CSV table of C-alpha atoms in Angstrom, one decimal:
chain,number,residue,atom,x,y,z
A,165,MET,CA,87.7,91.1,96.0
A,166,PRO,CA,88.6,94.5,94.4
A,167,THR,CA,92.2,95.0,93.3
A,168,PRO,CA,94.2,97.0,95.8
A,169,ILE,CA,95.9,100.1,94.5
A,170,ASN,CA,97.7,101.1,97.8
A,171,LEU,CA,98.6,99.6,101.1
A,172,HIS,CA,95.6,101.0,102.9
A,173,ASP,CA,93.3,98.9,100.6
A,174,PHE,CA,94.8,95.7,102.1
A,175,ARG,CA,93.5,96.6,105.5
A,176,ALA,CA,89.9,96.8,104.3
A,177,LEU,CA,90.3,93.5,102.4
A,178,ALA,CA,91.7,91.7,105.5
A,179,GLN,CA,88.8,93.0,107.6
A,180,ARG,CA,86.4,91.5,105.2
A,181,ARG,CA,88.0,88.0,105.5
A,182,LEU,CA,89.1,87.8,109.1
A,183,PRO,CA,87.0,87.4,112.2
A,184,LYS,CA,87.1,90.4,114.6
A,185,ILE,CA,89.4,88.7,117.1
A,186,ALA,CA,92.0,88.0,114.4
A,187,PHE,CA,91.7,91.4,112.6
A,188,ASP,CA,92.0,93.3,115.8
A,189,PHE,CA,95.1,91.4,116.8
A,190,ILE,CA,96.8,92.9,113.7
A,191,ASP,CA,95.1,96.2,113.7
A,192,GLY,CA,95.2,97.2,117.4
A,193,GLY,CA,97.8,99.1,119.4
A,194,ALA,CA,98.3,99.8,123.1
A,195,ASP,CA,96.0,101.7,125.5
A,196,ASP,CA,94.1,104.5,123.6
A,197,GLU,CA,96.0,103.8,120.3
A,198,LEU,CA,97.1,107.4,120.0
A,199,GLY,CA,100.6,106.3,119.2
A,200,MET,CA,99.4,104.8,115.9
A,201,LEU,CA,98.0,108.2,114.9
A,202,ARG,CA,101.2,109.9,115.9
A,203,ASN,CA,103.2,107.5,113.7
A,204,ARG,CA,101.2,108.6,110.7
A,205,GLU,CA,101.0,112.3,111.6
A,206,ALA,CA,104.8,112.5,111.9
A,207,PHE,CA,105.1,111.8,108.1
A,208,ALA,CA,102.4,114.4,107.4
A,209,LYS,CA,104.5,117.1,109.1
A,210,HIS,CA,107.2,116.9,106.4
A,211,GLN,CA,106.9,117.9,102.8
A,212,LEU,CA,109.1,117.0,99.9
A,213,LEU,CA,110.6,119.9,97.9
A,214,PRO,CA,110.8,118.8,94.2
A,215,ARG,CA,113.4,119.9,91.7
A,216,TYR,CA,112.2,120.0,88.1
A,217,LEU,CA,114.0,120.1,84.7
A,218,VAL,CA,116.1,117.2,85.8
A,219,ASP,CA,116.6,114.2,83.6
A,220,VAL,CA,115.1,111.3,85.5
A,221,THR,CA,114.7,108.9,82.6
A,222,HIS,CA,116.6,106.3,84.6
A,223,ARG,CA,115.8,105.7,88.3
A,224,ASP,CA,117.6,103.5,90.8
A,225,GLN,CA,116.2,102.6,94.2
A,226,THR,CA,118.6,99.8,95.1
A,227,VAL,CA,120.2,99.9,98.5
A,228,GLU,CA,123.1,98.1,100.1
A,229,LEU,CA,122.6,96.8,103.6
A,230,PHE,CA,125.3,94.9,105.4
A,231,GLY,CA,127.2,93.9,102.2
A,232,ARG,CA,124.2,92.8,100.2
A,233,LYS,CA,122.4,94.8,97.5
A,234,TYR,CA,118.6,94.9,97.6
A,235,SER,CA,116.3,96.0,94.8
A,236,SER,CA,114.3,98.5,97.0
A,237,PRO,CA,114.8,100.3,100.3
A,238,ILE,CA,111.9,98.4,101.9
A,239,GLY,CA,111.5,95.2,103.9
A,240,ILE,CA,109.0,93.1,105.8
A,241,SER,CA,108.9,93.7,109.6
A,242,PRO,CA,108.6,90.7,111.9
A,243,THR,CA,105.0,89.7,112.6
A,244,GLY,CA,104.3,86.9,115.0
A,245,MET,CA,101.6,84.2,114.5
A,246,ALA,CA,101.1,85.1,110.9
A,247,GLY,CA,99.9,81.6,110.2
A,248,LEU,CA,96.7,82.3,112.2
A,249,PHE,CA,95.6,84.8,109.6
A,250,ARG,CA,96.5,82.8,106.6
A,251,THR,CA,97.9,79.2,106.6
A,252,GLY,CA,101.5,79.3,105.4
A,253,ALA,CA,101.7,83.1,105.6
A,254,ASP,CA,105.3,83.1,106.8
A,255,ALA,CA,106.4,81.1,103.8
A,256,MET,CA,104.4,83.4,101.5
A,257,LEU,CA,106.1,86.4,102.9
A,258,ALA,CA,109.5,84.9,102.6
A,259,ALA,CA,108.8,84.0,99.0
A,260,ALA,CA,107.5,87.5,98.3
A,261,ALA,CA,110.7,89.0,99.7
A,262,LYS,CA,112.8,86.7,97.5
A,263,LYS,CA,110.8,87.7,94.4
A,264,ALA,CA,111.1,91.5,95.2
A,265,ASN,CA,114.7,91.0,96.5
A,266,VAL,CA,114.1,92.8,99.8
A,267,PRO,CA,114.7,91.7,103.4
A,268,PHE,CA,112.1,89.6,105.3
A,269,LEU,CA,112.6,89.7,109.1
A,270,LEU,CA,111.3,86.4,110.3
A,271,SER,CA,109.8,86.7,113.7
A,272,SER,CA,110.9,84.2,116.4
A,273,ALA,CA,107.2,84.0,117.1
A,274,SER,CA,106.5,82.8,113.6
A,275,ASN,CA,104.8,79.6,112.6
A,276,LEU,CA,107.7,78.8,110.2
A,277,LYS,CA,111.0,77.5,111.5
A,278,ILE,CA,114.2,79.5,111.0
A,279,GLU,CA,115.6,76.7,109.0
A,280,GLU,CA,112.6,76.5,106.7
A,281,ALA,CA,112.4,80.2,106.0
A,282,ALA,CA,116.2,80.3,105.2
A,283,ALA,CA,115.7,77.5,102.7
A,284,ILE,CA,112.9,79.4,100.9
A,285,SER,CA,114.8,82.7,100.7
A,286,PRO,CA,118.4,82.2,101.7
A,287,ASP,CA,119.6,85.7,100.7
A,288,ASN,CA,116.7,87.7,102.1
A,289,VAL,CA,115.7,86.2,105.4
A,290,TRP,CA,116.9,88.0,108.6
A,291,PHE,CA,116.0,86.4,111.9
A,292,GLN,CA,114.4,88.5,114.6
A,293,MET,CA,114.6,87.3,118.2
A,294,TYR,CA,113.5,88.3,121.7
A,295,ALA,CA,115.9,87.5,124.4
A,296,THR,CA,114.2,85.1,126.8
A,297,SER,CA,114.6,84.4,130.5
A,298,ASP,CA,116.6,81.3,129.7
A,299,SER,CA,120.1,82.1,128.4
A,300,ARG,CA,120.4,78.5,127.1
A,301,ILE,CA,117.5,79.1,124.7
A,302,ASN,CA,118.9,82.5,123.7
A,303,HIS,CA,122.2,80.7,122.8
A,304,ASP,CA,120.4,78.0,120.9
A,305,LEU,CA,118.3,80.4,118.8
A,306,VAL,CA,121.4,82.3,117.8
A,307,LYS,CA,123.2,79.0,116.9
A,308,ARG,CA,120.2,77.8,114.8
A,309,ALA,CA,120.2,81.1,112.9
A,310,ARG,CA,124.0,80.8,112.3
A,311,ASP,CA,123.7,77.2,111.2
A,312,ALA,CA,120.9,78.1,108.8
A,313,ASN,CA,123.2,80.7,107.2
A,314,VAL,CA,120.9,83.6,108.1
A,315,GLY,CA,122.6,86.7,107.0
A,316,VAL,CA,121.5,89.2,109.7
A,317,LEU,CA,120.4,88.8,113.3
A,318,VAL,CA,117.9,91.3,114.8
A,319,ILE,CA,117.2,91.6,118.5
A,320,THR,CA,114.0,93.3,119.4
A,321,VAL,CA,114.4,95.1,122.8
A,322,ASP,CA,111.2,97.2,123.2
A,323,VAL,CA,109.1,94.5,124.9
A,324,PRO,CA,110.2,94.4,128.6
A,325,VAL,CA,106.6,93.6,129.5
A,326,ASN,CA,103.4,92.6,127.7
A,327,SER,CA,101.5,95.8,126.8
A,328,ASN,CA,97.9,96.7,127.4
A,329,ARG,CA,96.3,95.9,124.1
A,330,GLU,CA,92.6,96.4,125.1
A,331,ARG,CA,91.1,95.1,121.8
A,332,ASN,CA,92.7,91.8,122.4
A,333,ARG,CA,91.5,91.7,126.0
A,334,ARG,CA,87.9,92.6,125.1
A,335,ASN,CA,87.9,90.0,122.3
A,336,GLY,CA,89.3,87.2,124.6
A,337,PHE,CA,92.7,86.9,122.7
A,338,THR,CA,94.8,86.1,125.8
A,339,ARG,CA,97.1,83.4,126.9
A,340,PRO,CA,96.3,80.7,127.4
A,341,PHE,CA,94.0,81.0,124.4
A,342,ARG,CA,90.6,79.3,124.5
A,343,MET,CA,88.1,79.2,121.6
A,344,THR,CA,85.0,80.3,123.6
A,345,PRO,CA,81.4,80.2,122.2
A,346,SER,CA,81.4,84.0,121.6
A,347,ILE,CA,84.7,83.8,119.7
A,348,MET,CA,83.3,80.8,117.6
A,349,LEU,CA,80.1,82.7,116.9
A,350,ASP,CA,82.0,85.7,115.6
A,351,ALA,CA,84.3,83.5,113.6
A,352,LEU,CA,81.4,81.8,111.8
A,353,THR,CA,80.6,85.1,110.1
A,354,LYS,CA,83.9,84.5,108.2
A,355,PRO,CA,83.4,81.0,106.8
A,356,GLY,CA,86.4,81.1,104.5
A,357,TRP,CA,88.7,81.7,107.4
A,358,VAL,CA,87.0,79.1,109.6
A,359,ILE,CA,87.3,76.4,106.9
A,360,GLU,CA,91.0,77.1,106.5
A,361,TYR,CA,91.6,77.3,110.2
A,362,LEU,CA,90.0,73.9,110.8
A,363,LYS,CA,91.7,72.3,107.8
A,364,ALA,CA,95.0,73.4,109.3
A,365,GLY,CA,94.2,71.7,112.6
A,366,GLY,CA,93.3,74.8,114.6
A,367,MET,CA,95.8,77.1,116.3
A,368,PRO,CA,99.1,77.0,114.3
A,369,MET,CA,102.3,75.8,115.9
A,370,MET,CA,105.0,78.3,117.0
A,371,SER,CA,107.5,76.0,115.4
A,372,ASN,CA,110.7,77.9,116.5
A,373,TRP,CA,109.8,77.1,120.1
A,374,GLN,CA,108.7,73.5,119.7
A,375,PRO,CA,112.2,72.1,120.4
A,376,TYR,CA,112.1,73.7,123.9
A,377,ALA,CA,108.7,72.2,124.9
A,378,LYS,CA,107.9,68.7,126.2
A,379,PRO,CA,107.7,66.0,123.5
A,380,GLY,CA,104.3,66.0,121.8
A,381,ALA,CA,103.3,69.4,123.1
A,382,SER,CA,100.3,70.9,121.4
A,383,ALA,CA,100.3,74.3,119.7
A,384,ASP,CA,98.5,75.8,122.7
A,385,GLU,CA,101.0,74.3,125.1
A,386,VAL,CA,104.0,75.6,123.1
A,387,ALA,CA,102.5,79.0,123.0
A,388,ASP,CA,101.9,79.0,126.7
A,389,MET,CA,105.5,77.9,127.3
A,390,TYR,CA,106.6,80.8,125.1
A,391,GLY,CA,104.6,83.1,127.3
A,392,THR,CA,106.6,82.0,130.3
A,393,LEU,CA,109.9,82.8,128.6
A,394,THR,CA,108.9,86.2,127.1
A,395,PRO,CA,108.8,89.0,127.9
A,396,ALA,CA,112.1,88.9,129.8
A,397,PRO,CA,112.3,92.1,131.9
A,398,MET,CA,115.8,91.2,133.0
A,399,THR,CA,117.2,91.7,129.5
A,400,ASN,CA,119.9,94.3,129.5
A,401,TRP,CA,123.0,95.4,127.7
A,402,GLU,CA,124.9,92.5,129.0
A,403,THR,CA,122.4,90.2,127.3
A,404,VAL,CA,123.0,92.0,124.0
A,405,ALA,CA,126.8,91.7,124.5
A,406,ALA,CA,126.5,88.0,125.1
A,407,ILE,CA,124.6,87.5,121.9
A,408,ARG,CA,127.1,89.8,120.1
A,409,ASP,CA,129.9,87.6,121.3
A,410,GLN,CA,128.2,84.5,119.9
A,411,TRP,CA,127.0,85.9,116.6
A,412,THR,CA,129.6,86.6,113.9
A,413,GLY,CA,127.4,88.3,111.3
A,414,PRO,CA,125.7,91.7,111.2
A,415,LEU,CA,123.8,92.5,114.4
A,416,VAL,CA,120.8,94.8,114.4
A,417,ILE,CA,119.0,96.2,117.4
A,418,LYS,CA,115.3,96.9,116.8
A,419,GLY,CA,113.1,99.1,119.0
A,420,LEU,CA,115.4,102.0,120.0
A,421,LEU,CA,114.1,105.6,120.3
A,422,HIS,CA,116.7,107.3,122.5
A,423,PRO,CA,119.9,108.6,120.9
A,424,ASP,CA,121.9,107.5,124.0
A,425,ASP,CA,120.6,103.9,123.5
A,426,ALA,CA,121.6,104.0,119.9
A,427,THR,CA,125.1,105.2,120.8
A,428,GLN,CA,125.4,102.4,123.4
A,429,ALA,CA,124.3,99.8,120.8
A,430,VAL,CA,127.0,100.9,118.4
A,431,LYS,CA,129.6,100.7,121.2
A,432,LEU,CA,128.5,97.1,121.9
A,433,GLY,CA,129.1,96.2,118.2
A,434,ALA,CA,125.7,96.6,116.6
A,435,GLN,CA,126.0,97.4,112.9
A,436,GLY,CA,122.4,98.4,112.5
A,437,ILE,CA,119.6,100.0,114.4
A,438,ILE,CA,115.9,99.9,113.6
A,439,VAL,CA,114.3,103.0,115.0
A,440,SER,CA,110.9,101.7,116.0
A,441,ASN,CA,108.1,102.0,118.6
A,442,HIS,CA,106.8,98.5,117.7
A,443,GLY,CA,104.0,99.9,115.6
A,444,ALA,CA,102.7,101.7,118.7
A,445,ARG,CA,101.8,98.3,120.2
A,446,GLN,CA,103.9,98.7,123.3
A,447,LEU,CA,104.1,102.2,124.8
A,448,ASP,CA,101.2,104.3,123.6
A,449,ASN,CA,102.9,107.6,124.8
A,450,ALA,CA,106.2,106.9,123.0
A,451,PRO,CA,107.3,109.4,120.3
A,452,SER,CA,107.1,108.4,116.6
A,453,PRO,CA,110.3,106.9,115.2
A,454,LEU,CA,110.4,109.4,112.4
A,455,THR,CA,110.4,112.2,115.0
A,456,MET,CA,113.4,110.6,116.8
A,457,LEU,CA,115.3,109.7,113.6
A,458,PRO,CA,117.2,112.9,113.1
A,459,SER,CA,118.6,113.0,116.6
A,460,ILE,CA,119.6,109.3,116.4
A,461,LYS,CA,121.3,110.0,113.1
A,462,ALA,CA,123.2,112.9,114.7
A,463,ALA,CA,124.3,110.6,117.6
A,464,VAL,CA,125.6,107.7,115.6
A,465,GLY,CA,126.4,109.3,112.2
A,466,ASP,CA,127.7,106.7,109.8
A,467,GLN,CA,128.7,104.2,112.5
A,468,ALA,CA,125.5,102.2,112.0
A,469,THR,CA,123.0,101.6,109.3
A,470,LEU,CA,119.7,103.2,110.4
A,471,MET,CA,116.4,101.7,109.3
A,472,LEU,CA,112.9,102.9,110.2
A,473,ASP,CA,109.8,100.9,111.3
A,474,SER,CA,106.3,101.9,112.4
A,475,GLY,CA,103.7,103.8,110.4
A,476,VAL,CA,105.3,103.4,107.0
A,477,ARG,CA,102.4,103.2,104.4
A,478,ARG,CA,103.5,105.1,101.3
A,479,GLY,CA,106.5,105.3,99.0
A,480,SER,CA,106.8,109.0,100.0
A,481,ASP,CA,107.2,107.8,103.6
A,482,VAL,CA,110.3,105.9,102.6
A,483,VAL,CA,111.7,108.8,100.7
A,484,LEU,CA,111.1,111.2,103.7
A,485,ALA,CA,112.8,108.7,106.0
A,486,LYS,CA,115.8,108.6,103.7
A,487,CYS,CA,116.0,112.4,103.7
A,488,LEU,CA,116.0,112.4,107.5
A,489,GLY,CA,118.7,109.7,107.9
A,490,ALA,CA,117.3,106.2,107.4
A,491,GLN,CA,118.8,103.9,104.8
A,492,SER,CA,115.6,101.9,104.4
A,493,CYS,CA,112.2,101.3,105.9
A,494,ILE,CA,110.3,98.1,107.0
A,495,PHE,CA,106.6,97.6,107.6
A,496,GLY,CA,104.6,94.8,109.1
A,497,ARG,CA,100.9,95.5,109.3
A,498,PRO,CA,100.4,96.1,105.5
A,499,THR,CA,102.1,92.9,104.4
A,500,LEU,CA,100.2,91.0,107.1
A,501,TYR,CA,96.9,92.4,105.9
A,502,ALA,CA,97.9,91.6,102.3
A,503,VAL,CA,98.8,88.0,102.9
A,504,ALA,CA,95.7,87.5,105.1
A,505,ALA,CA,93.4,88.8,102.4
A,506,LEU,CA,95.0,87.5,99.2
A,507,GLY,CA,97.7,85.0,100.1
A,508,GLN,CA,100.8,84.9,98.1
A,509,ASP,CA,99.4,87.3,95.5
A,510,GLY,CA,98.7,89.8,98.2
A,511,ALA,CA,102.2,89.7,99.6
A,512,ASP,CA,103.7,90.1,96.1
A,513,GLN,CA,101.3,93.0,95.4
A,514,ALA,CA,102.1,94.9,98.6
A,515,LEU,CA,105.8,95.0,97.8
A,516,ALA,CA,105.2,95.8,94.2
A,517,ILE,CA,102.9,98.7,95.1
A,518,MET,CA,105.5,100.2,97.4
A,519,ARG,CA,108.3,99.9,94.8
A,520,LYS,CA,106.1,101.6,92.2
A,521,GLU,CA,105.2,104.5,94.6
A,522,ILE,CA,108.9,105.0,95.5
A,523,ASP,CA,109.8,105.2,91.8
A,524,ALA,CA,107.0,107.7,91.1
A,525,VAL,CA,108.1,109.9,94.0
A,526,LEU,CA,111.8,109.8,92.9
A,527,THR,CA,110.8,110.9,89.5
A,528,GLN,CA,108.5,113.6,90.7
A,529,ILE,CA,111.0,115.3,92.9
A,530,GLY,CA,113.8,115.1,90.4
A,531,CYS,CA,116.1,112.6,92.1
A,532,GLY,CA,116.8,109.5,90.0
A,533,GLU,CA,118.9,107.7,92.7
A,534,PHE,CA,117.4,106.8,96.0
A,535,GLY,CA,121.0,106.9,97.5
A,536,LYS,CA,121.4,110.6,96.7
A,537,LEU,CA,118.4,111.7,98.8
A,538,ASP,CA,119.1,114.0,101.7
A,539,GLY,CA,117.7,117.0,103.5
A,540,ARG,CA,117.9,119.2,100.3
A,541,TYR,CA,114.7,117.5,99.1
A,542,LEU,CA,112.8,118.5,102.2
A,543,GLN,CA,110.9,121.8,102.6
A,544,PRO,CA,113.0,123.8,105.1
A,545,SER,CA,111.4,124.2,108.5
A,546,SER,CA,110.1,127.7,109.3
């Protein structure tokens, strides 16, 4: 495979390796998939205003989040079922985050247990959870994260119902999942993936949920059980408050777009907010997170650490987000494409490419320190 030089290249490489049903699961959005376009267009509406004749011999893109210093203002978004696209993908992503010293948000729908991920990268793993319809399971997930010494807990709140992802429906990627003849026929066009899939024993186990299933439950049975527990439309602010009472470390709420929701999250004790529309995989008509970032920043000020997710593909995107109020950015599809296509090397390369791009942009605009970026480096609006 050709050597990728930007994050977009990993998408093409993943498409070459994965069968259509798997690639579309990563690549697709909700409904007409217009939200994914808006996420990218939002970045294109802003321009960076460089300052020259500045000594930028030395650059620093470190960022401090919740008391820990990271080497770059980026991180890996939670992506469920990563093991379907590359066996052991979650562990590879955790290892890449450790090597690059950036956060890795382990999805509760991962194929790697919380405890295993924390052992691989104890200083970089954050745990992302969905509140379920069973408060006892919510309590146990938080307890397990605490016992594994996970540093940051992230609650994703923008999935009150399963969205209409039409690519998945057309491809037959539904629960309960069944490997139909048409799916198998398509998969056979990607023999490398098929061999790995069969060697791994078929559908990977959602290991975090295995303890809550019946003894000896298959991977399909565990996944089906997960589908009965999530989404949980009854989740509300009281649910968040109950988790906040149990969790003693930094709490981050992921998936907020309304300034009033951000204010309420801070009132309930959240130290961080990830402004996100779930990569446009939930509500196709939702605004882009970058568009809502300034108003959320105005609402919460310095009371919470703001991060941005959805549509981030370039180092310049991260710089723009910082100028508009975010301390860092996370992204999921690019690292999932990368690990699916090239394994551990792909995960490492994706983070290295972003770090290099951020460094180049900082140099070009005459700002040697990422932490000093603000609105002065944006072209004023007309």
